[in-house]
Amino acid sequence: MNQYLALTSFGIEQLLSQELTELGAEQVIQKPEGVYFQASMELAFKICLKTRLASRVLIAIADPQPIKTKDELYNAAKDIDWTEQFDSDKFFAIDFVGKNEHIRDSQFGALTVKDAVVDCFREVGLERPSVEKFQPDVRIQARLVRNAVTFYIDFSGRALFQRGYRESTGAAPIKENLAAAMVLRSGWLADTSKPLIDPMCGSGTLLLEAISMAAGISPGVDRAYWGFEGWNGFDKPLFDAVLAQEKAQSEQALASCDIKVYGFDMDDRVLKTAKINARNAGLANFIEFKHGRAEKLENTFNKAGHILFNPPYGERLSSLPGLVATFTELGMVFKAKFLNWQVALITSNTEMLSLLKLSSKKRYKFKNGPLECQMALYDIDDKQVERTPAHVSEGDMANSAFANRLKKNVKAMKSWLKQNDINCYRLYDADIPEYNVAVDIYDDHLVIFEYAPPKSIDEKKAAERLQEVVFFAPKVLDIPIDKVVVKTRSKQKGKNQYQKLSKTKRYLTVKEYGAWLKVNLWDYLDTGLFLDHRKTRQIVAQKAKGKRVLNLFAYTGSVSVQAAIGGAESVTTVDMSNTYLDWAKDNFEANGLRTHKYQFVQADCLQWLTQNREKFDLVFIDPPTFSNSKRMNTTFDVQRDHVDLIKSGMQSVSDGGELIFTNNKRNFKMDFDAMQENGFTVVELSSKTLDFDFKRNKHIHNSWLITRN
């Protein structure tokens, strides 16, 4: 009997212990690091072929040795005769797991063991074996647990959960051993005559595991490589006999299988992958795949069964609107059409579960890769149907404070919108503190900005309120879910001001007082158009006729466009970003503004001002609140540096010219004494630059008109 250690993912350990016991293993002991067991070599081969829950099986080649220091680790490794384990012409690798006060790094531990292994061969006059980290003939694992090290040979080889049939995955991939654990926890295997549905089947992993388990197929019979093949203890005739037996049993099990399961997905491409995976696994005849949305699921079965699925987790906010709608509608569908069925799903976004408005009978904690997840089980019985919803649903729109405020704002803005030539505006801005979001309209699209909640607000409660906003806003405004964008806005500094969120490269063109402006709602935190400066741009446009205009920190050039449309003699647009300057050029092009009078300069605005000798009649400066861009030689703080910036900017202002200075720093204080000392007259414009849709937030920006005395 040999000592083994079976490894698996968090949450599967108990199920793995049960599986090993059922397969005949002895002295099965579950520990945090894995499941220890004893088995004969024949049984160990059988376990490797049949286990669905282990990710790897290791065989111990020595008893645990107490060690603390590097030297003690080296000596413990050196005490093993490695020449008995593998030949010098084999490639080997070392994995080291664990640490203590002296051995704090896995790479350091692995190098120490490697030295001992190599020295063992050298001292008996054999050639030094070579290290190959990725595809070695033999992989050694040293595990340091409570200051005792045990040396193992990787018996099974890596990734036992890989069955070999999967060509690719869907949007929410799941490892096969976790899928097997879900099938076990769902309870379906107790009566496989009941229907099994995966309404978001993706690449089909859950259903493929379910069929294989129900039929009794050994998942490892088609595995191409085993870790023990390069080990000197490998008994090939014995393994070949066990493999032949398991293959015959699996073929017989498949031939007698009469089970059918059902998978649905809204993505035809993913369904195609699922069908390919099913064919590769030899299980295509047992799974019926259909195109369909989960929330449109119909019950066409004559008996109650199980619904088991792994929905997208919504790790990216871009997927949140669809998920909120889907989860809300799924709860309704389950209660309306699947009475007496059992539902099980796994998610890392546990707040989403509340949208189902179902009471779970059991929850299990798992890890899907790095994500902490919960699997929730529900009985869809009469009590669930009668249960009073804990959270708002579509039928409760009249009772939602947020929905009612949004309706009120829509009504209040109707006449203002008719009077103004715009199709992008702010509809809601944390009007109700509990719903701490901004809601913006960009033509026929909806953008929801979630402000980062204070630390005093419970994260779960904040997430539920965001879900309520995302659920109701599209319905109140009659905007399709695929035109809803959700972002989280927090205080930004330096390069994070223009943090890239995605790479869709999708753009819309919106209208503002005769100007067409390009916006990107998806790829950046900001959209390319600061809505709160709409009236500021109008003031610039009204002042620009016949004047030479300079726009500094120009961003995407919307102020420059309005100045050009307003009849400016010339417009110079300066920004440090080539990306935004190209965007500005696109904005000019969209408005048919093509002439040498419009100049675009890529430069650090602060440095450019010190070198500029040209004079302008109207200078517009809208600097960031703070910047530490790598292209700048120093940091910039608008409160600290505004006097120097305005002085520098005024040097580019012609006699009788004007400078408009604006920024978004809350509680910004203009240094009037310094302005007076430099001979400047300062008039605050903040109230004049706030349009109707921003009146509720009087501190969103501040603006100043500066001239010489």
XYZ file of C-alpha atoms in Angstrom:
709
model
C 0.000 0.000 0.000
C 1.298 3.401 -0.950
C 0.462 6.814 0.486
C -1.169 9.300 -1.910
C -2.407 12.857 -1.842
C -5.280 13.924 -4.118
C -5.551 17.638 -4.848
C -8.667 19.517 -5.880
C -10.270 22.954 -5.824
C -11.696 24.633 -2.743
C -15.127 23.316 -1.817
C -14.742 19.940 -3.552
C -12.655 18.245 -0.843
C -15.554 16.521 0.946
C -16.973 15.169 -2.284
C -13.508 13.959 -3.313
C -13.143 12.112 0.002
C -16.448 10.355 -0.635
C -15.436 9.505 -4.203
C -12.094 8.011 -3.125
C -13.808 5.928 -0.437
C -16.366 4.612 -2.937
C -13.526 3.679 -5.318
C -11.914 1.553 -2.598
C -9.209 3.813 -1.144
C -8.266 3.246 2.498
C -7.289 5.593 5.342
C -8.993 8.486 3.550
C -8.288 11.709 5.452
C -9.474 15.137 4.346
C -7.118 18.021 5.158
C -7.008 21.672 4.038
C -4.219 20.882 1.576
C -6.052 17.933 -0.020
C -7.236 14.377 0.610
C -4.749 11.750 1.797
C -5.413 8.092 1.114
C -3.744 4.687 0.833
C -4.097 2.371 -2.140
C -2.385 -0.400 -4.029
C -0.741 0.478 -7.323
C -3.579 -1.173 -9.221
C -6.201 0.817 -7.320
C -4.208 4.045 -7.771
C -4.246 3.529 -11.549
C -7.998 2.910 -11.353
C -8.535 6.089 -9.299
C -6.632 8.172 -11.827
C -8.826 6.805 -14.604
C -12.128 7.178 -12.737
C -11.851 10.275 -10.559
C -13.982 13.210 -11.630
C -13.150 15.471 -8.719
C -9.361 15.349 -8.269
C -7.186 17.790 -10.178
C -4.007 15.814 -9.480
C -2.855 12.663 -7.631
C 0.582 12.537 -5.994
C 2.404 9.485 -4.639
C 4.605 9.914 -1.565
C 8.135 8.542 -1.965
C 9.276 9.204 1.612
C 7.837 9.857 5.049
C 7.468 13.500 6.196
C 10.721 14.976 7.511
C 10.877 17.842 10.055
C 12.761 20.803 8.586
C 13.118 24.510 9.283
C 16.101 25.825 7.355
C 17.391 25.655 3.796
C 20.136 23.226 4.835
C 17.639 20.928 6.511
C 15.472 21.003 3.378
C 18.505 20.161 1.221
C 19.510 17.283 3.519
C 15.968 15.890 3.587
C 15.895 15.897 -0.228
C 19.422 14.450 -0.392
C 18.425 11.509 1.836
C 16.259 10.201 -1.004
C 17.956 8.099 -3.674
C 16.620 9.920 -6.702
C 18.388 7.530 -9.058
C 15.758 4.966 -8.024
C 12.954 7.329 -8.986
C 14.018 8.290 -12.529
C 16.935 7.941 -14.942
C 19.447 10.693 -15.665
C 18.338 11.000 -19.298
C 14.874 12.087 -18.168
C 13.790 15.718 -17.874
C 12.474 16.699 -14.462
C 10.786 19.647 -12.723
C 10.300 20.647 -9.102
C 7.158 22.159 -7.586
C 7.537 23.491 -4.063
C 4.451 24.247 -1.982
C 4.478 25.914 1.430
C 6.725 28.214 3.436
C 8.039 28.861 6.918
C 10.182 31.428 8.720
C 13.324 30.517 6.759
C 11.864 29.298 3.462
C 9.587 32.100 2.389
C 9.548 31.639 -1.352
C 8.430 28.644 -3.411
C 11.094 29.282 -6.054
C 13.800 29.302 -3.376
C 12.496 26.007 -1.993
C 12.322 24.449 -5.456
C 15.910 25.459 -6.282
C 17.130 23.944 -3.013
C 15.429 20.629 -3.780
C 16.696 20.737 -7.368
C 20.283 21.095 -6.126
C 19.860 18.054 -3.896
C 18.394 15.967 -6.735
C 21.182 16.914 -9.153
C 23.884 16.278 -6.531
C 22.441 12.818 -5.891
C 23.072 11.832 -9.514
C 26.491 13.472 -9.683
C 27.783 11.761 -6.540
C 27.193 8.299 -8.001
C 28.895 9.230 -11.262
C 25.779 9.674 -13.351
C 25.090 12.461 -15.796
C 23.230 15.431 -14.400
C 19.510 15.258 -15.392
C 18.112 18.357 -17.085
C 15.317 20.570 -15.842
C 12.233 21.130 -18.022
C 9.571 23.213 -16.309
C 6.684 22.779 -18.723
C 6.715 19.212 -20.066
C 9.035 17.138 -17.878
C 9.202 13.366 -17.870
C 9.016 13.422 -14.088
C 7.561 16.129 -11.885
C 8.585 16.177 -8.236
C 6.521 18.006 -5.657
C 7.861 18.981 -2.238
C 5.150 20.035 0.195
C 6.049 21.875 3.387
C 3.252 21.596 5.936
C 3.738 22.624 9.571
C 7.555 22.486 9.307
C 7.559 18.983 7.856
C 8.402 18.307 4.218
C 7.060 15.396 2.178
C 8.352 14.526 -1.282
C 5.982 13.260 -3.947
C 6.067 12.160 -7.551
C 3.282 13.707 -9.603
C 1.543 10.391 -10.246
C -1.331 11.482 -12.470
C 0.214 14.510 -14.119
C -1.350 17.952 -14.221
C -4.957 18.887 -14.857
C -6.840 15.631 -14.327
C -10.023 17.656 -14.823
C -9.199 18.090 -18.515
C -11.159 15.343 -20.247
C -9.727 15.999 -23.700
C -12.978 16.760 -25.521
C -13.119 20.532 -25.101
C -12.039 22.609 -28.095
C -13.022 25.945 -26.557
C -15.274 27.463 -23.912
C -18.070 29.974 -23.538
C -18.243 33.292 -21.688
C -18.345 31.718 -18.216
C -16.012 28.691 -18.401
C -16.055 26.159 -15.609
C -13.537 23.418 -14.861
C -14.803 19.902 -15.365
C -14.174 18.795 -11.762
C -16.212 21.764 -10.470
C -18.946 20.896 -12.970
C -18.937 17.341 -11.617
C -19.210 18.684 -8.063
C -22.194 20.787 -9.108
C -23.906 17.783 -10.658
C -23.409 15.851 -7.425
C -24.667 18.705 -5.230
C -27.700 19.283 -7.462
C -29.166 15.888 -6.535
C -30.026 14.943 -10.132
C -27.993 11.722 -10.040
C -30.413 10.310 -7.468
C -33.004 9.953 -10.256
C -31.642 10.478 -13.756
C -35.030 9.734 -15.307
C -35.973 13.312 -14.385
C -35.304 16.024 -16.969
C -32.068 18.005 -16.637
C -31.865 21.455 -18.255
C -28.984 23.883 -18.523
C -30.563 27.171 -19.729
C -27.148 28.831 -20.191
C -25.192 25.818 -21.356
C -22.284 27.623 -23.009
C -19.814 25.040 -24.267
C -21.788 22.244 -22.608
C -19.455 21.300 -19.740
C -22.148 20.771 -17.081
C -24.286 18.568 -19.314
C -21.323 16.539 -20.575
C -20.218 15.839 -17.016
C -23.780 14.960 -15.998
C -24.225 12.424 -18.810
C -20.795 10.864 -18.214
C -21.451 10.516 -14.500
C -24.942 9.107 -14.960
C -23.676 6.540 -17.497
C -20.666 5.551 -15.359
C -17.997 6.460 -17.914
C -14.395 6.685 -16.700
C -13.215 10.204 -17.642
C -9.509 9.367 -17.920
C -9.548 6.518 -20.441
C -8.654 8.797 -23.364
C -6.014 10.846 -21.548
C -2.889 11.212 -23.693
C -0.254 11.554 -20.968
C 0.225 10.400 -17.373
C 2.754 11.689 -14.873
C 3.840 8.190 -13.852
C 5.018 7.259 -17.365
C 8.519 8.674 -16.786
C 8.762 7.334 -13.219
C 10.833 4.217 -12.559
C 8.075 2.821 -10.358
C 5.656 2.719 -13.283
C 4.253 -0.797 -13.886
C 3.173 -0.534 -17.518
C 1.657 -4.036 -17.917
C -0.469 -3.487 -14.816
C -1.640 -0.066 -16.025
C -2.436 -1.374 -19.505
C -4.602 -4.088 -17.958
C -6.472 -1.599 -15.738
C -6.899 0.794 -18.683
C -8.284 -1.951 -20.931
C -10.766 -2.949 -18.226
C -11.943 0.651 -17.729
C -12.237 1.260 -21.467
C -14.385 -1.847 -21.914
C -16.577 -0.879 -18.974
C -17.001 2.688 -20.303
C -17.922 1.466 -23.797
C -20.482 -0.909 -22.319
C -21.895 1.862 -20.088
C -22.217 4.214 -23.042
C -23.925 1.575 -25.157
C -26.600 0.980 -22.505
C -27.166 4.674 -21.679
C -30.679 5.945 -22.499
C -30.534 9.352 -20.773
C -31.293 12.658 -22.477
C -30.411 16.111 -21.157
C -31.114 19.554 -22.602
C -29.007 22.647 -23.193
C -30.032 26.131 -24.293
C -27.949 29.180 -25.123
C -28.608 32.497 -26.849
C -25.263 32.429 -28.701
C -25.269 30.247 -31.819
C -21.467 30.272 -31.973
C -21.202 28.881 -28.452
C -23.840 26.269 -29.215
C -21.776 25.168 -32.198
C -18.802 24.722 -29.845
C -20.969 22.747 -27.409
C -22.054 20.387 -30.172
C -18.433 19.882 -31.261
C -17.437 19.149 -27.654
C -20.285 16.656 -27.329
C -19.202 14.878 -30.528
C -15.587 14.789 -29.340
C -16.744 13.214 -26.078
C -18.911 10.679 -27.927
C -22.021 12.021 -26.172
C -23.764 13.967 -28.940
C -26.739 11.553 -29.001
C -27.536 12.192 -25.346
C -27.744 15.992 -25.359
C -30.265 18.133 -27.189
C -28.908 21.634 -27.774
C -31.271 24.453 -28.753
C -30.947 28.167 -29.382
C -32.892 30.137 -26.797
C -32.762 32.784 -24.091
C -32.807 31.516 -20.512
C -35.517 33.965 -19.478
C -37.767 32.607 -22.266
C -37.415 29.005 -21.087
C -40.545 26.852 -21.548
C -41.538 23.748 -19.596
C -42.405 21.102 -22.205
C -41.787 18.118 -19.909
C -44.347 15.804 -18.357
C -42.556 15.544 -15.028
C -40.599 17.835 -12.707
C -36.843 17.804 -12.993
C -33.694 19.816 -12.400
C -32.364 23.095 -13.792
C -28.603 23.411 -13.398
C -26.536 26.282 -14.801
C -23.453 28.468 -14.580
C -24.476 31.998 -15.640
C -21.990 34.729 -16.537
C -20.810 36.309 -13.298
C -20.872 39.938 -14.382
C -17.278 40.578 -13.312
C -17.305 43.449 -15.778
C -19.935 46.150 -15.271
C -20.617 46.131 -19.014
C -22.538 42.867 -18.606
C -24.536 44.041 -15.572
C -27.652 45.446 -17.315
C -28.301 42.187 -19.143
C -27.647 40.071 -16.061
C -29.950 42.131 -13.838
C -32.781 41.785 -16.344
C -32.080 38.091 -16.911
C -31.918 37.117 -13.220
C -35.083 39.069 -12.426
C -36.988 37.428 -15.255
C -35.565 33.974 -14.500
C -37.020 34.072 -10.995
C -40.423 34.856 -12.495
C -40.090 32.099 -15.103
C -39.110 29.473 -12.527
C -42.107 30.302 -10.314
C -44.557 30.567 -13.201
C -43.567 27.536 -15.264
C -41.379 25.153 -13.238
C -43.358 24.388 -10.103
C -41.920 21.431 -8.131
C -38.631 21.582 -10.039
C -35.245 21.976 -8.396
C -32.908 24.762 -9.480
C -29.164 25.005 -8.844
C -26.699 27.603 -10.077
C -23.240 28.901 -9.256
C -22.094 32.525 -9.235
C -19.386 34.753 -7.824
C -21.816 37.676 -7.905
C -23.932 36.526 -4.965
C -25.895 39.795 -4.878
C -27.486 38.682 -8.140
C -29.159 35.782 -6.359
C -31.464 38.193 -4.537
C -32.964 39.181 -7.910
C -34.410 35.673 -8.304
C -36.597 36.342 -5.247
C -36.274 32.725 -4.226
C -35.354 31.265 -0.861
C -32.413 28.876 -1.185
C -32.535 25.607 0.702
C -28.757 25.145 0.643
C -25.615 26.995 -0.411
C -22.140 25.607 -1.039
C -18.914 27.569 -1.343
C -16.560 26.796 -4.224
C -13.786 28.418 -6.201
C -13.946 28.635 -9.978
C -10.344 29.474 -10.806
C -9.516 32.560 -8.709
C -13.171 33.512 -8.164
C -14.931 32.745 -4.892
C -18.354 31.381 -5.753
C -21.514 30.090 -4.177
C -23.737 27.342 -5.492
C -27.339 27.958 -4.482
C -30.040 25.262 -4.490
C -33.762 26.051 -4.671
C -36.947 24.021 -4.457
C -39.591 25.709 -6.610
C -42.610 24.892 -4.464
C -45.840 26.634 -3.475
C -44.063 28.541 -0.720
C -41.670 30.082 -3.251
C -44.568 31.156 -5.442
C -46.380 32.736 -2.496
C -43.264 34.294 -1.037
C -43.357 38.090 -0.816
C -40.503 39.523 -2.887
C -37.696 40.833 -0.696
C -36.669 43.318 -3.367
C -38.415 45.347 -6.008
C -39.521 43.744 -9.247
C -41.080 45.027 -12.448
C -44.521 44.957 -10.878
C -43.304 47.147 -8.028
C -42.176 50.075 -10.195
C -44.707 52.362 -8.560
C -43.141 51.618 -5.176
C -39.577 52.339 -6.229
C -38.345 55.718 -5.011
C -35.696 55.734 -7.728
C -38.105 54.888 -10.550
C -40.551 57.538 -9.373
C -37.824 60.203 -9.204
C -36.630 59.289 -12.680
C -40.182 59.643 -14.036
C -40.483 63.011 -12.304
C -37.202 64.211 -13.832
C -38.248 63.090 -17.312
C -41.455 65.105 -17.005
C -39.632 68.163 -15.623
C -37.122 68.206 -18.498
C -39.554 67.850 -21.407
C -40.055 71.550 -22.076
C -36.344 72.322 -21.580
C -35.369 69.649 -24.105
C -37.841 71.013 -26.643
C -36.278 74.456 -26.333
C -32.689 73.246 -26.731
C -30.951 71.618 -29.653
C -29.344 68.732 -27.733
C -29.746 64.965 -27.433
C -27.284 64.226 -24.618
C -27.955 65.338 -21.066
C -28.014 64.321 -17.387
C -31.326 63.004 -16.156
C -30.478 62.060 -12.570
C -27.529 62.846 -10.307
C -27.754 61.181 -6.880
C -31.046 63.040 -6.310
C -31.846 60.417 -3.674
C -28.643 59.777 -1.637
C -29.425 56.076 -1.249
C -29.301 55.706 -5.033
C -25.836 57.129 -5.524
C -25.655 57.163 -9.318
C -25.733 59.534 -12.263
C -27.965 58.741 -15.222
C -27.035 60.266 -18.580
C -28.746 60.072 -21.952
C -26.667 59.993 -25.137
C -29.151 60.020 -28.005
C -30.833 56.583 -27.726
C -28.288 55.193 -25.222
C -28.337 55.214 -21.428
C -25.196 55.548 -19.297
C -25.330 54.815 -15.560
C -22.400 55.997 -13.469
C -22.225 54.428 -10.025
C -20.449 56.727 -7.594
C -18.174 54.798 -5.233
C -20.210 54.400 -2.018
C -18.836 55.708 1.308
C -17.202 53.123 3.558
C -20.154 53.490 5.935
C -22.512 51.990 3.333
C -22.837 48.211 3.324
C -21.419 46.846 0.045
C -24.230 44.337 -0.360
C -26.866 47.041 0.090
C -25.090 49.308 -2.390
C -24.960 46.464 -4.929
C -28.694 45.777 -4.498
C -29.527 49.446 -5.070
C -27.380 49.516 -8.194
C -29.265 46.464 -9.428
C -32.537 48.290 -8.804
C -31.279 51.286 -10.789
C -30.064 49.103 -13.653
C -33.364 47.230 -13.687
C -35.728 50.217 -13.610
C -33.886 52.919 -15.583
C -34.198 51.174 -18.990
C -37.869 50.397 -18.324
C -38.785 53.936 -17.266
C -36.953 55.372 -20.279
C -37.949 52.602 -22.714
C -34.345 51.930 -23.708
C -33.265 48.409 -24.790
C -30.847 46.593 -22.493
C -28.191 46.406 -25.211
C -28.060 50.219 -25.206
C -27.380 50.501 -21.472
C -23.840 51.108 -20.208
C -22.836 50.891 -16.531
C -19.626 52.349 -15.054
C -18.234 52.984 -11.588
C -16.957 56.476 -10.962
C -14.583 57.253 -8.095
C -11.970 59.908 -7.418
C -9.381 59.669 -10.175
C -5.798 60.852 -10.140
C -3.065 60.962 -12.725
C -3.290 58.367 -15.454
C -6.442 56.885 -13.901
C -8.389 59.961 -15.013
C -8.530 58.452 -18.482
C -8.536 54.819 -17.425
C -9.317 52.473 -20.306
C -12.150 50.109 -19.460
C -12.562 48.179 -22.692
C -11.480 48.012 -26.337
C -14.739 48.114 -28.247
C -13.732 51.153 -30.349
C -17.450 51.883 -30.679
C -18.534 55.474 -31.176
C -21.762 57.452 -31.348
C -22.263 60.913 -32.777
C -24.408 63.164 -30.601
C -25.871 66.603 -31.204
C -25.226 69.773 -29.209
C -26.384 73.188 -30.428
C -25.651 72.564 -34.086
C -22.454 70.617 -33.452
C -21.973 66.894 -34.038
C -19.627 65.361 -31.460
C -18.174 61.866 -31.279
C -18.535 59.976 -27.981
C -17.401 56.563 -26.779
C -19.624 55.193 -24.016
C -17.803 51.906 -23.569
C -14.020 52.144 -23.588
C -13.218 54.907 -21.093
C -14.531 56.114 -17.771
C -15.382 59.436 -19.432
C -17.245 59.463 -22.717
C -15.301 62.134 -24.595
C -17.828 64.885 -23.821
C -18.189 66.653 -20.475
C -21.930 67.312 -20.352
C -21.659 69.750 -17.443
C -19.650 72.156 -19.642
C -22.332 72.458 -22.308
C -23.124 76.105 -21.453
C -19.425 76.858 -21.060
C -18.946 75.749 -24.660
C -21.828 77.996 -25.669
C -20.229 80.994 -23.945
C -16.994 80.288 -25.840
C -18.945 79.973 -29.102
C -20.704 83.310 -28.502
C -17.401 85.074 -27.763
C -15.430 83.422 -30.577
C -16.672 85.207 -33.692
C -13.768 86.774 -35.541
C -11.324 85.907 -32.777
C -8.178 83.853 -32.467
C -9.037 81.069 -29.990
C -6.694 78.855 -27.968
C -8.038 75.701 -26.244
C -5.633 74.196 -23.707
C -6.013 70.753 -22.095
C -8.425 70.353 -24.977
C -9.403 66.690 -24.436
C -11.516 65.754 -27.486
C -11.806 69.326 -28.742
C -15.534 69.948 -28.184
C -14.837 73.546 -27.059
C -12.724 74.050 -30.191
C -15.557 72.750 -32.385
C -18.062 75.153 -30.847
C -15.585 78.044 -31.231
C -15.101 77.159 -34.911
C -18.862 76.909 -35.515
C -19.218 80.238 -33.688
C -17.101 81.894 -36.365
C -13.608 82.009 -34.821
C -10.924 83.434 -37.105
C -8.614 80.597 -35.996
C -8.626 77.809 -33.418
C -5.539 76.203 -31.884
C -6.197 72.969 -29.964
C -3.478 71.732 -27.586
C -3.448 68.455 -25.662
C -0.783 66.003 -24.550
C -2.650 62.954 -25.868
C -2.445 62.003 -29.539
C -5.521 59.827 -29.005
C -7.617 62.785 -27.929
C -6.177 65.068 -30.607
C -7.167 62.523 -33.257
C -10.598 62.429 -31.647
C -10.725 66.255 -31.835
C -9.834 66.117 -35.529
C -12.667 63.626 -36.056
C -15.040 66.061 -34.350
C -13.946 68.831 -36.714
C -14.360 66.504 -39.676
C -17.869 65.508 -38.518
C -18.843 69.183 -38.730
C -17.218 69.837 -42.098
C -14.562 72.061 -40.525
C -11.561 71.665 -42.837
C -9.135 74.567 -43.162
C -5.611 75.614 -42.247
C -7.180 77.965 -39.653
C -7.605 75.006 -37.322
C -4.360 73.794 -35.734
C -3.848 70.726 -33.526
C -0.788 70.572 -31.281
C 0.378 67.570 -29.274
C 2.284 68.964 -26.283
C 2.462 69.304 -22.527
C 0.269 72.405 -22.147
C 2.319 73.786 -19.265
C 5.550 73.610 -21.253
C 3.872 74.800 -24.452
C 2.684 77.976 -22.721
C 6.233 78.866 -21.627
C 7.453 78.570 -25.225
C 4.489 80.119 -27.069
C 4.912 83.594 -28.551
C 1.622 83.793 -30.443
C -1.237 85.923 -29.056
C -4.895 84.887 -28.840
C -8.053 86.900 -28.275
C -9.782 84.147 -26.323
C -7.982 81.481 -24.283
C -9.878 78.556 -22.720
C -8.151 76.505 -19.997
C -9.803 73.471 -18.407
C -6.978 71.619 -16.602
C -7.266 68.340 -14.705
C -7.700 68.534 -10.944
C -4.470 66.588 -10.557
C -2.002 65.048 -12.986
C 1.193 63.056 -12.709
C 1.478 61.923 -16.310
C 4.776 60.318 -17.302
C 5.039 62.878 -20.112
C 5.136 65.728 -17.588
C 8.282 66.658 -15.696
C 6.336 67.365 -12.531
C 2.937 66.870 -10.941
C 0.108 69.340 -11.381
C -2.425 70.271 -8.704
C -5.044 72.788 -9.777
C -5.463 74.323 -6.335
C -1.742 74.599 -5.741
C -0.741 75.634 -9.243
C -3.681 77.640 -10.612
C -2.021 81.029 -10.092
C 1.073 80.052 -12.101
C -1.090 78.477 -14.779
C -3.301 81.565 -15.153
C -0.255 83.863 -15.221
C 1.300 81.724 -17.917
C -1.970 81.578 -19.849
C -2.454 85.354 -19.699
C 0.899 85.809 -21.425
C -0.737 84.299 -24.513
C -3.757 86.643 -24.281
C -3.761 89.641 -26.635
C -4.496 93.168 -25.462
C -8.177 93.360 -24.669
C -8.425 89.562 -24.806
C -10.059 87.190 -22.322
C -9.188 83.947 -20.575
C -11.831 81.501 -19.374
C -10.527 79.265 -16.619
C -12.552 76.318 -15.362
C -11.988 73.156 -13.349
C -13.895 70.441 -11.541
C -12.235 70.555 -8.142
C -14.832 70.639 -5.409
C -14.264 73.498 -2.953
C -11.737 75.154 -5.258
C -10.668 78.556 -3.928
C -9.507 81.228 -6.348
C -6.528 83.215 -5.042
C -7.994 86.693 -5.552
C -5.056 88.419 -3.857
C -2.606 86.856 -6.291
C -4.889 87.762 -9.195
C -4.991 91.385 -8.073
C -1.227 91.491 -7.542
C -0.761 90.369 -11.146
C -3.190 92.958 -12.457
C -6.006 90.578 -13.337
C -9.740 91.088 -12.977
C -11.619 87.900 -12.121
C -15.357 87.380 -12.578
C -16.959 84.106 -11.513
C -19.120 82.459 -14.201
C -20.031 79.235 -12.393
C -23.742 79.942 -12.078
C -23.913 80.941 -15.766
C -22.145 77.807 -16.966
C -24.478 75.357 -15.189
C -27.253 74.206 -17.499
C -30.717 73.093 -16.370
C -29.770 69.409 -16.031
C -26.888 70.219 -13.668
C -28.616 72.735 -11.400
C -28.977 70.070 -8.704
C -25.170 69.810 -8.413
C -23.880 73.372 -8.073
C -20.360 72.250 -7.232
C -19.742 70.040 -10.252
C -17.423 72.669 -11.735
C -16.411 76.301 -11.313
C -15.664 78.815 -14.063
C -13.965 82.209 -14.177
C -13.544 85.004 -16.729
C -10.138 86.688 -16.386
C -9.009 89.918 -18.040
C -6.270 92.463 -17.461
C -7.085 95.509 -15.317
